[in-house]
Coordinates of C-alpha atoms and ligand atoms in Angstrom, one line a residue:
M368 CA 86.8 35.6 7.9
R369 CA 84.9 38.4 9.4
L370 CA 83.5 37.4 12.8
L371 CA 80.3 38.5 14.4
F372 CA 81.7 38.7 17.9
E373 CA 85.0 38.8 19.8
P374 CA 85.2 37.2 23.2
H375 CA 87.7 37.9 25.9
L376 CA 88.0 37.1 29.6
V377 CA 87.3 40.1 31.9
H378 CA 90.3 39.2 34.1
Q379 CA 93.5 37.2 33.8
A380 CA 93.1 33.6 34.9
F381 CA 93.3 34.4 38.6
G382 CA 90.7 37.1 38.8
D383 CA 86.9 36.8 39.0
P384 CA 85.4 34.7 36.2
G385 CA 83.7 36.6 33.4
L386 CA 83.6 36.7 29.7
Y387 CA 83.0 39.9 27.7
V388 CA 81.7 39.3 24.2
D389 CA 81.9 42.3 21.9
F390 CA 79.8 42.5 18.7
R391 CA 82.0 44.2 16.2
D392 CA 79.5 46.1 14.1
E393 CA 76.8 46.8 16.6
R394 CA 78.1 48.8 19.6
R395 CA 76.8 46.2 21.9
A396 CA 78.1 43.4 24.0
L397 CA 77.2 40.4 26.1
L398 CA 78.6 39.4 29.4
F399 CA 78.8 36.0 31.0
D400 CA 79.1 36.3 34.8
L401 CA 79.0 39.5 36.7
G402 CA 81.8 39.3 39.3
D403 CA 84.3 42.2 39.6
V404 CA 83.8 44.2 36.5
T405 CA 85.5 47.4 37.6
V406 CA 88.3 46.7 35.1
L407 CA 85.9 47.2 32.3
P408 CA 85.6 50.9 31.4
P409 CA 82.1 52.4 31.6
R410 CA 81.9 52.7 27.8
K411 CA 82.2 48.9 27.6
L412 CA 79.6 48.3 30.4
M413 CA 77.2 50.7 28.6
R414 CA 77.4 48.4 25.5
L415 CA 76.0 45.4 27.5
S416 CA 72.5 44.4 26.3
H417 CA 72.4 41.0 28.1
V418 CA 74.2 39.5 31.0
F419 CA 74.1 35.7 31.6
V420 CA 75.0 34.7 35.1
T421 CA 76.1 31.1 35.8
H422 CA 75.2 31.1 39.6
T423 CA 75.2 33.7 42.3
H424 CA 78.3 32.9 44.3
M425 CA 79.9 36.3 45.1
D426 CA 82.7 36.0 42.6
H427 CA 80.0 35.7 39.8
F428 CA 77.5 38.3 40.9
S429 CA 79.0 40.9 43.1
G430 CA 79.5 43.2 40.1
F431 CA 75.8 43.9 40.0
D432 CA 76.1 47.1 42.0
H433 CA 79.0 48.5 39.9
L434 CA 77.1 47.8 36.7
L435 CA 73.9 49.3 38.0
R436 CA 75.8 52.4 39.1
V437 CA 77.3 52.9 35.7
V438 CA 74.1 52.3 33.6
L439 CA 71.6 54.1 35.9
G440 CA 70.4 57.3 34.3
R441 CA 72.3 56.6 31.1
K442 CA 71.0 53.4 29.6
P443 CA 67.4 52.5 28.9
R444 CA 67.5 48.7 29.2
I445 CA 69.5 45.7 30.3
V446 CA 68.5 42.0 30.5
L447 CA 70.0 39.8 33.2
S448 CA 69.5 36.0 33.2
G449 CA 70.3 33.4 35.8
G450 CA 69.2 30.2 37.5
P451 CA 66.9 29.3 40.4
H452 CA 65.9 32.3 42.7
F453 CA 67.6 34.7 40.4
I454 CA 64.6 37.2 40.2
D455 CA 64.4 37.3 44.0
Q456 CA 68.1 37.9 44.2
V457 CA 68.0 40.8 41.7
E458 CA 65.1 42.2 43.6
H459 CA 67.0 41.9 46.9
K460 CA 69.9 43.7 45.4
L461 CA 67.7 46.5 44.2
R462 CA 65.8 46.7 47.6
A463 CA 69.1 47.4 49.4
Y464 CA 69.1 51.0 48.1
T465 CA 66.9 54.1 48.6
W466 CA 65.3 55.2 45.4
N467 CA 63.4 58.4 46.1
V468 CA 64.7 60.4 43.2
V469 CA 65.4 58.0 40.4
H470 CA 61.9 58.3 39.0
R471 CA 62.9 61.8 37.9
Y472 CA 65.9 60.7 35.8
E473 CA 65.4 61.7 32.2
I474 CA 66.5 58.2 30.9
E475 CA 64.4 55.4 32.4
L476 CA 66.3 52.3 33.2
V477 CA 64.4 49.0 32.9
I478 CA 66.1 45.9 34.2
E479 CA 64.6 42.7 33.0
A480 CA 65.4 39.7 35.1
R481 CA 65.0 36.2 33.6
E482 CA 65.1 33.1 35.7
I483 CA 65.9 30.1 33.6
G484 CA 64.3 26.9 34.8
A485 CA 65.3 23.3 34.3
D486 CA 61.8 22.7 33.0
G487 CA 62.3 24.7 29.7
R488 CA 60.6 27.8 31.0
A489 CA 61.9 31.1 32.0
Q490 CA 60.1 33.4 34.5
R491 CA 60.5 37.1 33.8
C492 CA 60.1 40.3 35.8
R493 CA 60.9 43.9 35.1
F494 CA 62.1 46.6 37.4
S495 CA 61.9 50.2 36.3
S496 CA 63.6 53.2 37.7
R497 CA 60.3 55.1 37.1
T498 CA 58.7 53.1 39.9
G499 CA 61.7 52.9 42.2
F500 CA 62.4 49.4 40.8
A501 CA 59.1 47.9 42.0
R502 CA 58.9 44.3 40.8
E503 CA 56.4 43.8 37.9
D504 CA 55.7 40.2 36.6
L505 CA 56.0 39.5 32.9
E506 CA 54.7 36.5 31.0
P507 CA 57.0 33.6 31.3
V508 CA 58.6 32.3 28.1
A509 CA 59.1 28.7 27.1
F510 CA 62.3 27.7 25.3
A511 CA 63.4 24.5 23.5
D512 CA 66.7 22.8 22.8
D513 CA 68.4 24.7 25.6
V514 CA 68.1 28.0 23.6
V515 CA 67.7 30.6 26.4
H516 CA 68.3 33.5 24.0
D517 CA 67.7 33.8 20.3
E518 CA 68.3 36.6 17.8
A519 CA 68.6 36.8 14.0
T520 CA 72.4 36.4 14.0
F521 CA 73.2 34.3 17.1
R522 CA 71.7 32.2 19.9
V523 CA 72.7 31.3 23.5
R524 CA 72.1 27.9 24.8
G525 CA 72.3 27.1 28.5
R526 CA 72.4 23.8 30.5
F527 CA 72.5 23.1 34.2
V528 CA 75.5 21.5 35.8
D529 CA 76.0 20.5 39.4
H530 CA 78.2 22.7 41.6
D531 CA 76.5 21.5 44.8
V532 CA 74.1 24.3 43.7
P533 CA 72.7 24.5 40.2
C534 CA 74.9 26.4 37.8
I535 CA 74.4 27.2 34.2
A536 CA 77.0 26.4 31.4
Y537 CA 76.4 28.6 28.3
A538 CA 77.2 28.1 24.6
L539 CA 77.1 31.1 22.3
E540 CA 76.5 30.3 18.7
E541 CA 76.8 32.5 15.6
K542 CA 74.2 31.4 13.1
A543 CA 75.3 30.4 9.6
R544 CA 75.3 33.4 7.3
V545 CA 74.9 33.7 3.6
N546 CA 76.6 36.5 1.8
V547 CA 75.7 37.5 -1.7
A548 CA 78.6 37.8 -4.1
K549 CA 77.5 41.0 -5.9
D550 CA 80.1 40.7 -8.7
R551 CA 78.8 37.2 -9.6
L552 CA 75.3 38.4 -9.5
S553 CA 76.0 41.0 -12.2
A554 CA 78.1 38.5 -14.2
L555 CA 75.0 36.3 -14.3
G556 CA 73.1 39.3 -15.7
V557 CA 70.4 39.5 -13.0
S558 CA 69.7 42.0 -10.3
T559 CA 68.5 41.6 -6.7
G560 CA 64.9 41.2 -5.9
A561 CA 62.5 39.3 -3.6
W562 CA 63.8 36.0 -5.1
L563 CA 67.1 36.5 -3.3
R564 CA 65.4 36.5 0.1
E565 CA 63.6 33.3 -1.0
L566 CA 66.9 31.7 -2.1
K567 CA 68.6 32.6 1.2
H568 CA 65.7 31.2 3.2
A569 CA 65.8 28.0 1.2
V570 CA 69.5 27.6 1.8
L571 CA 69.4 28.4 5.5
T572 CA 66.5 26.1 6.2
G573 CA 68.1 23.2 4.3
A574 CA 65.5 23.0 1.5
P575 CA 66.2 20.2 -1.1
D576 CA 68.8 21.1 -3.9
A577 CA 66.1 20.9 -6.6
T578 CA 63.9 23.5 -5.0
P579 CA 62.9 25.8 -7.9
I580 CA 63.5 29.5 -7.4
R581 CA 61.8 31.9 -9.8
V582 CA 64.2 34.7 -10.4
E583 CA 62.4 37.9 -11.4
W584 CA 64.1 41.2 -12.0
R585 CA 63.7 44.4 -13.8
D586 CA 66.2 46.5 -15.7
R587 CA 66.1 49.2 -18.3
D588 CA 65.1 46.6 -20.9
G589 CA 62.0 45.7 -18.9
D590 CA 60.9 42.7 -16.8
H591 CA 62.8 39.4 -16.9
A592 CA 62.3 36.0 -15.3
M593 CA 63.9 32.6 -15.2
T594 CA 63.8 29.5 -13.0
R595 CA 66.8 27.9 -11.5
T596 CA 67.3 25.4 -8.7
A597 CA 68.3 26.5 -5.3
S598 CA 71.5 24.5 -5.6
E599 CA 72.5 26.1 -8.9
L600 CA 71.9 29.6 -7.6
R601 CA 73.6 29.0 -4.4
H602 CA 76.8 27.9 -6.0
L603 CA 76.7 30.7 -8.5
I604 CA 76.1 33.6 -6.2
L605 CA 76.1 32.8 -2.5
D606 CA 79.0 32.4 0.0
I607 CA 78.0 30.4 3.1
V608 CA 79.9 31.3 6.2
P609 CA 79.4 28.7 8.9
G610 CA 78.7 30.1 12.4
R611 CA 81.3 30.0 15.1
R612 CA 80.6 28.5 18.5
I613 CA 82.1 29.3 21.9
G614 CA 81.5 27.6 25.2
Y615 CA 81.7 29.1 28.7
A616 CA 81.7 26.7 31.7
T617 CA 82.7 27.5 35.2
D618 CA 82.0 26.2 38.7
L619 CA 81.1 22.5 38.6
R620 CA 82.1 19.2 40.0
Y621 CA 83.7 16.5 38.0
T622 CA 81.0 13.9 37.7
E623 CA 80.0 11.7 34.8
A624 CA 76.7 13.6 34.5
N625 CA 78.4 17.0 34.3
A626 CA 81.0 15.8 31.8
R627 CA 78.3 14.3 29.6
T628 CA 76.2 17.4 29.8
L629 CA 79.1 19.6 28.7
A630 CA 80.3 17.2 26.0
E631 CA 76.9 17.5 24.4
L632 CA 76.4 21.3 24.9
F633 CA 79.9 22.1 23.6
S634 CA 80.2 19.4 20.9
G635 CA 82.7 20.7 18.4
V636 CA 83.0 24.2 19.8
D637 CA 85.6 26.4 18.2
L638 CA 86.8 27.9 21.5
L639 CA 86.0 26.6 25.1
F640 CA 86.4 28.8 28.1
I641 CA 86.5 26.4 31.0
E642 CA 87.5 26.7 34.7
S643 CA 90.7 25.0 35.8
V644 CA 90.7 25.8 39.5
F645 CA 93.0 23.2 40.9
L646 CA 96.0 21.0 39.8
D647 CA 95.1 17.4 39.7
E648 CA 97.4 16.7 42.6
D649 CA 94.8 18.5 44.7
A650 CA 91.9 16.6 43.2
E651 CA 90.4 15.9 46.6
Q652 CA 90.3 19.5 47.5
A653 CA 88.7 20.2 44.1
A654 CA 86.0 17.6 44.8
R655 CA 85.3 19.1 48.2
K656 CA 85.0 22.6 46.8
N657 CA 82.9 21.4 43.8
H658 CA 85.4 22.6 41.2
L659 CA 87.3 21.0 38.3
T660 CA 91.0 20.3 38.2
A661 CA 92.9 21.3 35.1
R662 CA 93.2 17.6 34.0
Q663 CA 89.4 17.2 34.4
A664 CA 88.7 20.3 32.4
G665 CA 91.0 19.0 29.7
E666 CA 89.1 15.7 29.6
I667 CA 85.8 17.5 29.2
A668 CA 87.3 19.6 26.4
R669 CA 88.5 16.4 24.7
R670 CA 85.2 14.7 25.0
A671 CA 83.4 17.7 23.6
G672 CA 86.0 17.9 20.7
A673 CA 86.7 21.5 21.5
K674 CA 89.1 23.0 18.9
A675 CA 90.7 25.5 21.2
L676 CA 90.9 26.1 25.0
A677 CA 91.0 29.0 27.3
P678 CA 91.3 27.9 30.9
F679 CA 90.5 30.4 33.7
H680 CA 89.3 30.7 37.4
F681 CA 92.7 29.5 38.7
S682 CA 92.8 29.2 42.5
P683 CA 95.0 31.9 44.0
R684 CA 97.1 29.2 45.8
Y685 CA 98.8 28.6 42.4
Q686 CA 100.0 32.2 41.9
G687 CA 103.2 31.9 39.9
R688 CA 102.3 28.3 38.8
E689 CA 100.0 29.3 36.0
A690 CA 102.2 27.4 33.5
E691 CA 101.6 24.1 35.3
L692 CA 97.8 24.5 35.2
K693 CA 98.0 25.3 31.5
A694 CA 100.3 22.4 30.8
E695 CA 98.0 20.0 32.7
I696 CA 94.8 21.0 30.8
E697 CA 96.6 20.9 27.5
S698 CA 98.0 17.5 28.0
A699 CA 94.7 16.0 29.1
W700 CA 93.0 17.5 26.1
K701 CA 95.7 16.5 23.6
D702 CA 97.1 13.2 25.0
A703 CA 93.6 11.8 24.8
S704 CA 93.1 13.0 21.3
A705 CA 96.3 11.1 20.4
L706 CA 94.8 8.1 22.0
R707 CA 91.6 8.5 20.0
E708 CA 93.6 8.5 16.8
A709 CA 95.4 5.3 17.7
Ligands
ZN1101 ZN1 80.7 28.9 42.6
ZN1102 ZN1 83.5 30.8 41.2

């Protein structure tokens, strides 16, 4: 199956957290967290359209300067999203430099900062190189069902978890796609037309099977028309590809509220990137630092029904013991699924 996007961690499990998501056909990418991104070549940073920051501890946001330096004067626009105080923090970063010549750069850079609120609203500001990155307020936007970003082919959901400070866990979801089987279309003796758009819409919005679709087309013999149900046509000529979902959660305490939030947000995800900072033998330390142990991460993955796991954000104290962290998360995820089957 051809996938819309390809996710990979910016660093190995011991480096700064970050997930780079490449869109195969679009020369664009998303980034979750903005820690050390110097390992990403400039051409990859140039592809970023949106960056989603979980929270602004340094290992998640110190890459702002490097990114800005790469895109300034070369890229017209980038959108950064984060949690409470995020717009102020972006502004403070920008205010730390002297901008007396950037207004002359041929390519204007506009940074849009979005501050996601727990109240279902996002405040927005823009900072343009033309004005030396002076802050300009934009209309806030309301969002529903945790959807903090929505496009034709995918959406991003975000939910707050508790890391002593608010931190956002993100889910990236490919929308279901319908592909038209051209060969079956011609076998049926019809050609494309406005009806095909109507059919796709009916299928994607879950219209009843019996919904009539008036198929109208024209060929060299003239105009033709027939009526068929959405269900009939769908089986004849459409291939429906279900969307793939991935989760990204890092920096949170192991609490029942956090576990429940993530189990809901990540329900049935195909691939879950989740922090596994400590071994469970150091659970007290993990609690004190507001992080998960590998076992706790595995339990969350099991509750969410995640189909595959990618643990990361390992504490440097376990250098050389990577296998133990991986084994621990795996067994918490799998042992429990064995229990569930029993
Ligand atoms: Zn943190
Ligand atoms: Zn961190």
